[in-house]
Coordinates of C-alpha atoms in Angstrom, one line a residue:
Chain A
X99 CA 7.1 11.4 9.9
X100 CA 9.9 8.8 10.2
X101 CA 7.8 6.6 6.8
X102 CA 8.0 10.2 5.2
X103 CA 12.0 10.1 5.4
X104 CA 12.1 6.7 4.1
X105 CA 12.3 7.5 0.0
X106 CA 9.3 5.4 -1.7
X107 CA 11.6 5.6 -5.0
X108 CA 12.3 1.9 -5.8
X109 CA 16.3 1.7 -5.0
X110 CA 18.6 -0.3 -7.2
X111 CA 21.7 -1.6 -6.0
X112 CA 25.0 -0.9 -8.1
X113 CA 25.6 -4.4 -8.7
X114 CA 22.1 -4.5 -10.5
X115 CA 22.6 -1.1 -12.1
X116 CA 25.8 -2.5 -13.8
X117 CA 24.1 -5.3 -14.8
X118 CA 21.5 -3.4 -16.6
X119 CA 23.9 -1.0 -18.2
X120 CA 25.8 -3.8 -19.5
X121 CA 22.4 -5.4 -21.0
X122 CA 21.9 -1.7 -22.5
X123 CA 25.1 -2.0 -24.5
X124 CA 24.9 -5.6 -25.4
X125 CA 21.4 -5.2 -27.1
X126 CA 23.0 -1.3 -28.6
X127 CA 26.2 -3.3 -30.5
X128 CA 23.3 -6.5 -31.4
X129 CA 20.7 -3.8 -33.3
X130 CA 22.0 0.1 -32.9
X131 CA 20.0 2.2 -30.9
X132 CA 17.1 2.5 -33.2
X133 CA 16.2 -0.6 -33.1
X134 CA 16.8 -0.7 -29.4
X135 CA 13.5 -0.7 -27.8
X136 CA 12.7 -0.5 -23.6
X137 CA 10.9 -4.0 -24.1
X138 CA 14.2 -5.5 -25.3
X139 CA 15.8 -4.1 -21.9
X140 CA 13.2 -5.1 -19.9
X141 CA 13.2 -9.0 -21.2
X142 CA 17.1 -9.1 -21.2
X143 CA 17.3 -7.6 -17.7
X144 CA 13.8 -9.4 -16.4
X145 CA 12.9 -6.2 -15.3
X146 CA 9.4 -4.1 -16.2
X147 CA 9.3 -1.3 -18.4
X148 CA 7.3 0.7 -15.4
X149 CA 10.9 0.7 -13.6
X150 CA 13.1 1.5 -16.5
X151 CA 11.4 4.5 -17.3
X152 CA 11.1 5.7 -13.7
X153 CA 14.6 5.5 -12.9
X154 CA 15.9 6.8 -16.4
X155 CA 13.1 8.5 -18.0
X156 CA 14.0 8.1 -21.4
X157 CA 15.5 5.6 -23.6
X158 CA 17.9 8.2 -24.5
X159 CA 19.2 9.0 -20.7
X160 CA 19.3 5.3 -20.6
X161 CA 21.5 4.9 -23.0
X162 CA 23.7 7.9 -22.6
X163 CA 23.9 6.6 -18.8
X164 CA 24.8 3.2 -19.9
X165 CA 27.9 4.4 -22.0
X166 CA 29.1 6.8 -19.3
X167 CA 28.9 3.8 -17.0
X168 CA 31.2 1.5 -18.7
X169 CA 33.4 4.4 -20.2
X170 CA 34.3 6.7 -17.4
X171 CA 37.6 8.9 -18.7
X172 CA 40.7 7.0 -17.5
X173 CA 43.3 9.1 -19.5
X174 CA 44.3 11.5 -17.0
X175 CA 46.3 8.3 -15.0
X176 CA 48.5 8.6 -18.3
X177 CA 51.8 10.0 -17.7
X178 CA 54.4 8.1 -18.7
X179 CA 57.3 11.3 -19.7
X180 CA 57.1 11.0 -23.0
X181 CA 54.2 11.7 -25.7
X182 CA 55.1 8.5 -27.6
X183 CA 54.9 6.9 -24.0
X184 CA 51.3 8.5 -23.6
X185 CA 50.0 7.7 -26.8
X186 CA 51.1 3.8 -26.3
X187 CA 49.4 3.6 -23.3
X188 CA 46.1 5.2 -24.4
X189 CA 46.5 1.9 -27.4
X190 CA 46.6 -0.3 -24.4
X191 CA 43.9 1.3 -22.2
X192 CA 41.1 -1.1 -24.0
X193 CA 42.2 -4.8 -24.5
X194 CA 41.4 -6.1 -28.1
X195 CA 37.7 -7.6 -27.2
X196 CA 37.0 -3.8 -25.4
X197 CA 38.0 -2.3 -28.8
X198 CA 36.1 -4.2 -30.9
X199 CA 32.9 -3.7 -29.3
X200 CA 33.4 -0.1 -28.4
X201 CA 33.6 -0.1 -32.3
X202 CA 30.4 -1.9 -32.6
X203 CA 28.9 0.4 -30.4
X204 CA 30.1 3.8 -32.5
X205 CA 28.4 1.8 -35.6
X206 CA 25.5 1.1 -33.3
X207 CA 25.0 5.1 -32.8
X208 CA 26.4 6.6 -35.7
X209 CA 23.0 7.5 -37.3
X210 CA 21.1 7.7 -34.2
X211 CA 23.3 10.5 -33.0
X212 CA 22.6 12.6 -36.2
X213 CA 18.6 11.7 -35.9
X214 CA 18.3 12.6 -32.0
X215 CA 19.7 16.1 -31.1
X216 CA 19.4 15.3 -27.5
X217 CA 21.2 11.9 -27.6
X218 CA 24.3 13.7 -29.5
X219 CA 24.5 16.8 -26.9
X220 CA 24.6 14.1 -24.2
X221 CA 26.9 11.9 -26.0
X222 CA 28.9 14.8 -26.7
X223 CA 28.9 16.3 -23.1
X224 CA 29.3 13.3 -21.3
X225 CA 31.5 11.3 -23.4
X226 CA 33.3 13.2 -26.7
X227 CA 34.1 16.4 -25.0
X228 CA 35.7 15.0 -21.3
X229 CA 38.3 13.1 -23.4
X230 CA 39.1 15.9 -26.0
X231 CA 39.7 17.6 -22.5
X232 CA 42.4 15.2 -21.4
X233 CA 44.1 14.9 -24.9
X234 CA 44.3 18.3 -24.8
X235 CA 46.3 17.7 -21.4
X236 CA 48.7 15.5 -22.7
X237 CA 49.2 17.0 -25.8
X238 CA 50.0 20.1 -23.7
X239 CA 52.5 18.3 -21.2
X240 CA 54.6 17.6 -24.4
X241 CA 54.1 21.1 -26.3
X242 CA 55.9 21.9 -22.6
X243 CA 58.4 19.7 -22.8
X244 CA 59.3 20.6 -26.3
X245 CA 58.4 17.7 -27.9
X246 CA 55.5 19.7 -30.3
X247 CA 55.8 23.0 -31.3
X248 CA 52.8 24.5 -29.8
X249 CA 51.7 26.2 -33.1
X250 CA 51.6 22.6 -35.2
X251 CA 48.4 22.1 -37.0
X252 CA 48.4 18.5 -36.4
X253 CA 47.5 19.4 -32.9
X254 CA 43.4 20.4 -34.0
X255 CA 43.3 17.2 -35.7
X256 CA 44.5 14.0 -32.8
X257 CA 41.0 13.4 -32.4
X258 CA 40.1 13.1 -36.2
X259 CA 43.4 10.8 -36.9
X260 CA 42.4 8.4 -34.0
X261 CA 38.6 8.3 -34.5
X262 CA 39.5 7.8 -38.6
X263 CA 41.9 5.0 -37.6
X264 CA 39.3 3.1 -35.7
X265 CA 36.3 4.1 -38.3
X266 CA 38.5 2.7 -41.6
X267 CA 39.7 0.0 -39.9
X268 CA 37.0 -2.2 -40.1
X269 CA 35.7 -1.1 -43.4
X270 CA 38.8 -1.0 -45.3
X271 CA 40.7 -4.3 -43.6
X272 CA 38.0 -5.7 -42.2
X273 CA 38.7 -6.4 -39.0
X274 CA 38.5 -5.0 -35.5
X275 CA 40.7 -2.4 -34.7
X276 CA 43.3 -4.2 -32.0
X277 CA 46.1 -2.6 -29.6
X278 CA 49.0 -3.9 -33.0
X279 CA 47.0 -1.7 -35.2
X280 CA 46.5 1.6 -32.9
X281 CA 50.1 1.3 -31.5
X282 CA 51.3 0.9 -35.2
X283 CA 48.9 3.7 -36.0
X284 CA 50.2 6.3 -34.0
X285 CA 53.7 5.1 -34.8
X286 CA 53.2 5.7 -38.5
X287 CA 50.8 8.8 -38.5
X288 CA 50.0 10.3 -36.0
X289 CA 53.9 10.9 -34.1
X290 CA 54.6 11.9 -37.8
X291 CA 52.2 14.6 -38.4
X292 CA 52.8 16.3 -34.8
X293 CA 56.2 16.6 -36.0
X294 CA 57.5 14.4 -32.8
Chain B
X243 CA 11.6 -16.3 -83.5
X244 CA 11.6 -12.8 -84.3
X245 CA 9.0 -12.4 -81.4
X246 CA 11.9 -14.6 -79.1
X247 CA 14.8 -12.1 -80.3
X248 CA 12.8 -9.0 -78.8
X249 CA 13.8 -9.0 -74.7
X250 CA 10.1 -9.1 -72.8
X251 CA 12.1 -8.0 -69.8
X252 CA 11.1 -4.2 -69.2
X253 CA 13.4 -1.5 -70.4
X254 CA 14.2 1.4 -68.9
X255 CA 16.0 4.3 -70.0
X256 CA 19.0 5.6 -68.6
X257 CA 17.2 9.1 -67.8
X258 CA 14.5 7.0 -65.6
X259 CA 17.3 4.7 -64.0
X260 CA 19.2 7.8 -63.0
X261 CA 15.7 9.1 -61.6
X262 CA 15.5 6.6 -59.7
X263 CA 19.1 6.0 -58.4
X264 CA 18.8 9.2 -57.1
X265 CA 15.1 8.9 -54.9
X266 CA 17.5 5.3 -53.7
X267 CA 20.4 7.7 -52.5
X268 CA 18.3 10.2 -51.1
X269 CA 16.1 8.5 -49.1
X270 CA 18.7 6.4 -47.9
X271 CA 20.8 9.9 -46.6
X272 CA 17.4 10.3 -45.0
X273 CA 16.6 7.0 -43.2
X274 CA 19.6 4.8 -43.5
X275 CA 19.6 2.0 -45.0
X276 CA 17.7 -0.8 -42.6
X277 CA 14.8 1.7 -42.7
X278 CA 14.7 2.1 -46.2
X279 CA 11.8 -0.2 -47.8
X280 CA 11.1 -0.8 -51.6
X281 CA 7.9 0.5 -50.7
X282 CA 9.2 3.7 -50.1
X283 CA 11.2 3.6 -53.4
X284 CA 8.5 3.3 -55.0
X285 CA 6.1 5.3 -54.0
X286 CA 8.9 8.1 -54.3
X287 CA 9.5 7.2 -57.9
X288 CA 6.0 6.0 -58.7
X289 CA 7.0 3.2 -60.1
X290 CA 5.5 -0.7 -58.7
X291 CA 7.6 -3.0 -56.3
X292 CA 7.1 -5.7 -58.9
X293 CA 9.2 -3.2 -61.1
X294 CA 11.7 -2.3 -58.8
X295 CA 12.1 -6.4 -57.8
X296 CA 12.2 -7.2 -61.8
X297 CA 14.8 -4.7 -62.4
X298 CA 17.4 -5.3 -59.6
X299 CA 16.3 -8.5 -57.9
X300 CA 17.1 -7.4 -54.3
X301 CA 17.5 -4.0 -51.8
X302 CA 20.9 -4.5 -51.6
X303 CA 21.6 -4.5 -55.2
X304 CA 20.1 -1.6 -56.1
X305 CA 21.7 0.2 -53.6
X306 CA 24.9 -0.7 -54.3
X307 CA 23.8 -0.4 -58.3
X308 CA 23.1 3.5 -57.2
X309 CA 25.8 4.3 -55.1
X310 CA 28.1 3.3 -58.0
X311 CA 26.0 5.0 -60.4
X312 CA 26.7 8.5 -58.3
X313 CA 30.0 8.1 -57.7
X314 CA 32.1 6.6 -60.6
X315 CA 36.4 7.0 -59.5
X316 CA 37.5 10.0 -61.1
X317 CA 40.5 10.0 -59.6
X318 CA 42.4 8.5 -62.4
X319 CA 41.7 12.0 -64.0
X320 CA 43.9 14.0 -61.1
X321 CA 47.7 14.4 -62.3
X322 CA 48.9 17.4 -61.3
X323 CA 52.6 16.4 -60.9
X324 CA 52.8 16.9 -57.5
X325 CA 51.6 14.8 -54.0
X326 CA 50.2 18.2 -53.0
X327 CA 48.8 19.2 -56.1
X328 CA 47.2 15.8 -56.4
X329 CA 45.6 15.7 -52.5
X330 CA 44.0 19.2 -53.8
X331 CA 42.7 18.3 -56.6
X332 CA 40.9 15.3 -54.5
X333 CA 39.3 17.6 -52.3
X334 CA 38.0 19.8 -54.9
X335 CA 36.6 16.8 -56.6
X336 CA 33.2 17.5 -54.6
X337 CA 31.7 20.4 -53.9
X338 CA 30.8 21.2 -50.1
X339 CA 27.4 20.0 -50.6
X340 CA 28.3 16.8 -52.4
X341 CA 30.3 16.2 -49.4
X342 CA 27.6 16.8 -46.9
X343 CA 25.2 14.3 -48.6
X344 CA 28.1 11.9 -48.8
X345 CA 29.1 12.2 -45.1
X346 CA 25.1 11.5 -44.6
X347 CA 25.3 8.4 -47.1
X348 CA 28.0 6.8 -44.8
X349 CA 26.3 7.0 -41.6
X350 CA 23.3 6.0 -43.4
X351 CA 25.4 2.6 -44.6
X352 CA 27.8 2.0 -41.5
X353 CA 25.4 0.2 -39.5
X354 CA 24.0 -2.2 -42.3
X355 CA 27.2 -3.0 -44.3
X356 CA 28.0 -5.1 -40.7
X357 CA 24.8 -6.9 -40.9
X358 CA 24.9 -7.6 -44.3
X359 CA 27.9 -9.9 -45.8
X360 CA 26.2 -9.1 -49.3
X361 CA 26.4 -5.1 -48.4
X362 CA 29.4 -5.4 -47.4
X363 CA 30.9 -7.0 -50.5
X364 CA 29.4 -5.3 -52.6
X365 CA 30.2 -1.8 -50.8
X366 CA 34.0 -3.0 -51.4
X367 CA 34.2 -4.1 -54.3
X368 CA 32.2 -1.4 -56.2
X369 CA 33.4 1.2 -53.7
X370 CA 36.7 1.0 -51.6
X371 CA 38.8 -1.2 -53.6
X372 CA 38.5 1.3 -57.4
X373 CA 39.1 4.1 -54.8
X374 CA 41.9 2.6 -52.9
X375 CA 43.8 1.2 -56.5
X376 CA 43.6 4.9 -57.6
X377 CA 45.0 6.1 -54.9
X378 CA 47.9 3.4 -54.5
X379 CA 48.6 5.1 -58.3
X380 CA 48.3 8.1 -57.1
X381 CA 50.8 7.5 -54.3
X382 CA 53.1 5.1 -56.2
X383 CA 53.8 8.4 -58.6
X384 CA 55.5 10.5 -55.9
X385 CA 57.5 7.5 -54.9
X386 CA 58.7 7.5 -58.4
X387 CA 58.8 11.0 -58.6
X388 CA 60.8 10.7 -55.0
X389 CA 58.5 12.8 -53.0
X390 CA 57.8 9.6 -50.5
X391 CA 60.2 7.3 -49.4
X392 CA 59.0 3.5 -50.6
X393 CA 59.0 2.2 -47.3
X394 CA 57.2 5.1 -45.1
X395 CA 54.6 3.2 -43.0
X396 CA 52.4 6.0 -43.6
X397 CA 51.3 4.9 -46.9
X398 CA 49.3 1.6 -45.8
X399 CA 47.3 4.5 -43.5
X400 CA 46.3 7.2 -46.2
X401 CA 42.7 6.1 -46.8
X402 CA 42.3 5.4 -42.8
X403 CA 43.8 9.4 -42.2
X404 CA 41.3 10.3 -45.0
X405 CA 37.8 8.7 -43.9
X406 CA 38.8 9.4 -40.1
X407 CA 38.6 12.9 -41.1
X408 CA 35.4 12.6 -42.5
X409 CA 33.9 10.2 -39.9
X410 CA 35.3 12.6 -37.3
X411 CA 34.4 15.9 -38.7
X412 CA 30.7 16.0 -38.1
X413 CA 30.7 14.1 -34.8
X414 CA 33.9 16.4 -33.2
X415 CA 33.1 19.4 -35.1
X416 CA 29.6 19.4 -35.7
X417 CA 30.1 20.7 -39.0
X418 CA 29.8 18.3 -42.4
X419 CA 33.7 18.6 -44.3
X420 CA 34.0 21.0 -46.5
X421 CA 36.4 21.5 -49.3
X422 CA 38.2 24.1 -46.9
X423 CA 38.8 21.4 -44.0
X424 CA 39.6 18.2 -46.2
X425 CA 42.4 21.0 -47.4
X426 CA 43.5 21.8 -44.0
X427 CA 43.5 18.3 -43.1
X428 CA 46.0 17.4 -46.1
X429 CA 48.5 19.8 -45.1
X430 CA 48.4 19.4 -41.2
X431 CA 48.1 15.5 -41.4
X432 CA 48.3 13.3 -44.6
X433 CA 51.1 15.1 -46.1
X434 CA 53.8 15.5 -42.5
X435 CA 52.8 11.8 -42.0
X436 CA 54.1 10.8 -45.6
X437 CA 57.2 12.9 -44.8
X438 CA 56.2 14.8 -48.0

């Protein structure tokens, strides 16, 4: 009875879990997630592919897990009094290195997202829609304090202007997007178009 | 040396080349780019490899041949004597469905113009910069005209604001851009930015 208790599920220690996330998204910015195979994981992380796939099941789940790990939604400690104040500090939420491989790792699963219905709904759910959520806060807080007009159109479109800035940014100047860029960004185009 | 005047390279006429620009494009919409083999090409076109290589030397040349080949700038044709006018006439310029398969070409290409230098330049330079120079035009003549102010910082943005909604549209919205929500986008974004 007391052996029964005792969970024969191998456990893994945060620290280790970490690790192994951070592996995850190392090899996902080096090849993209089709390219990203469980054998990579398992050499990078000296682990066996027998424990990767009991303790996530899926390279998918893996993946999605990994991202949601290093990315949990900090926004909602933003609230500075003023919407140019929020946006500023969103800019400086990531330090330049963070930025630049968080926009490795968008390249990384751009087309996977589109091939595997079940990575996007969990990239989506876990990641996409609980920061839409807290925009939508702080875009709300200002609409309050009558810096928007709640009815601008601008307001369905934060999302699109922010991803768009990051997206172009390498493509059309070549380089990483950096906190200078976004801060000048949202200065130039996207305060503009919500009319503050 | 009338035999040595006659070019022993292969011809191939421009209804053929445009045949098989188009099996390029569409597998390439299908796979991406890093999956796409000249294998595949030719077995699509029934044509040989050794054709394909003669012809245009590498993978990366002929896509970047094709691309071009489908989408020559015709935005030196839009002059509609207004900023608004002119945005409008860039959205109608492809049809819903032309967008859709152009959204799909992009993912296909963001992943491999980053791990490919060659890609990459060539993707510019055949690409981004024609479109970008039209579009500096394009915006130059509503300074003249006095529609912008000269020094609005929004104007270094405009192709960032553009391609973000694009990039954004199918991964936010789960919907490819249509000519209906480019529009929307003009009015709610691009245009309040430029102060227009």
């Amino acid at each position: 009875m007391a052996e029964a208790a005792t969970p024969r599920r191998s456990r893994i220690t945060p620290e280790r879990e970490a690790e192994l996330y951070g592996a995850v998204l190392e090899l996902l910015r080096e090849v993209g997630y089709d390219a990203l195979t469980m054998d990579a994981v398992a050499a990078r992380t000296r682990s066996s592919k027998a424990t990767l796939y009991r303790q996530w099941g899926s390279k998918a789940e893996l993946v999605v897990k990994a991202l949601r790990h290093q990315k949990p939604s900090r926004l909602s400690e933003i609230d500075t009094g003023s919407l140019r104040g929020d946006f500023h500090a969103l800019a400086l939420r990531e330090n330049d290195c963070e930025m630049a491989q968080g926009s490795a790792l968008m390249r990384g699963l751009a087309m996977a997202v589109h091939a595997n219905p079940d990575l996007l709904r969990a990239f989506r759910e876990l990641l996409i829609e609980p920061e839409m959520e807290e925009l939508r806060h702080m875009l709300r807080r200002a609409v309050d304090r009558g810096e928007i007009r709640a009815d601008n159109p601008a307001l369905d479109y934060v999302l699109h202007m922010i991803v768009g800035a990051f997206a172009a940014r390498t493509l059309i100047d070549e380089q990483p997007p950096t906190q200078a860029f976004v801060a000048s960004y949202i200065d130039a185009v996207v305060l503009p178009a919500l009319g503050a």
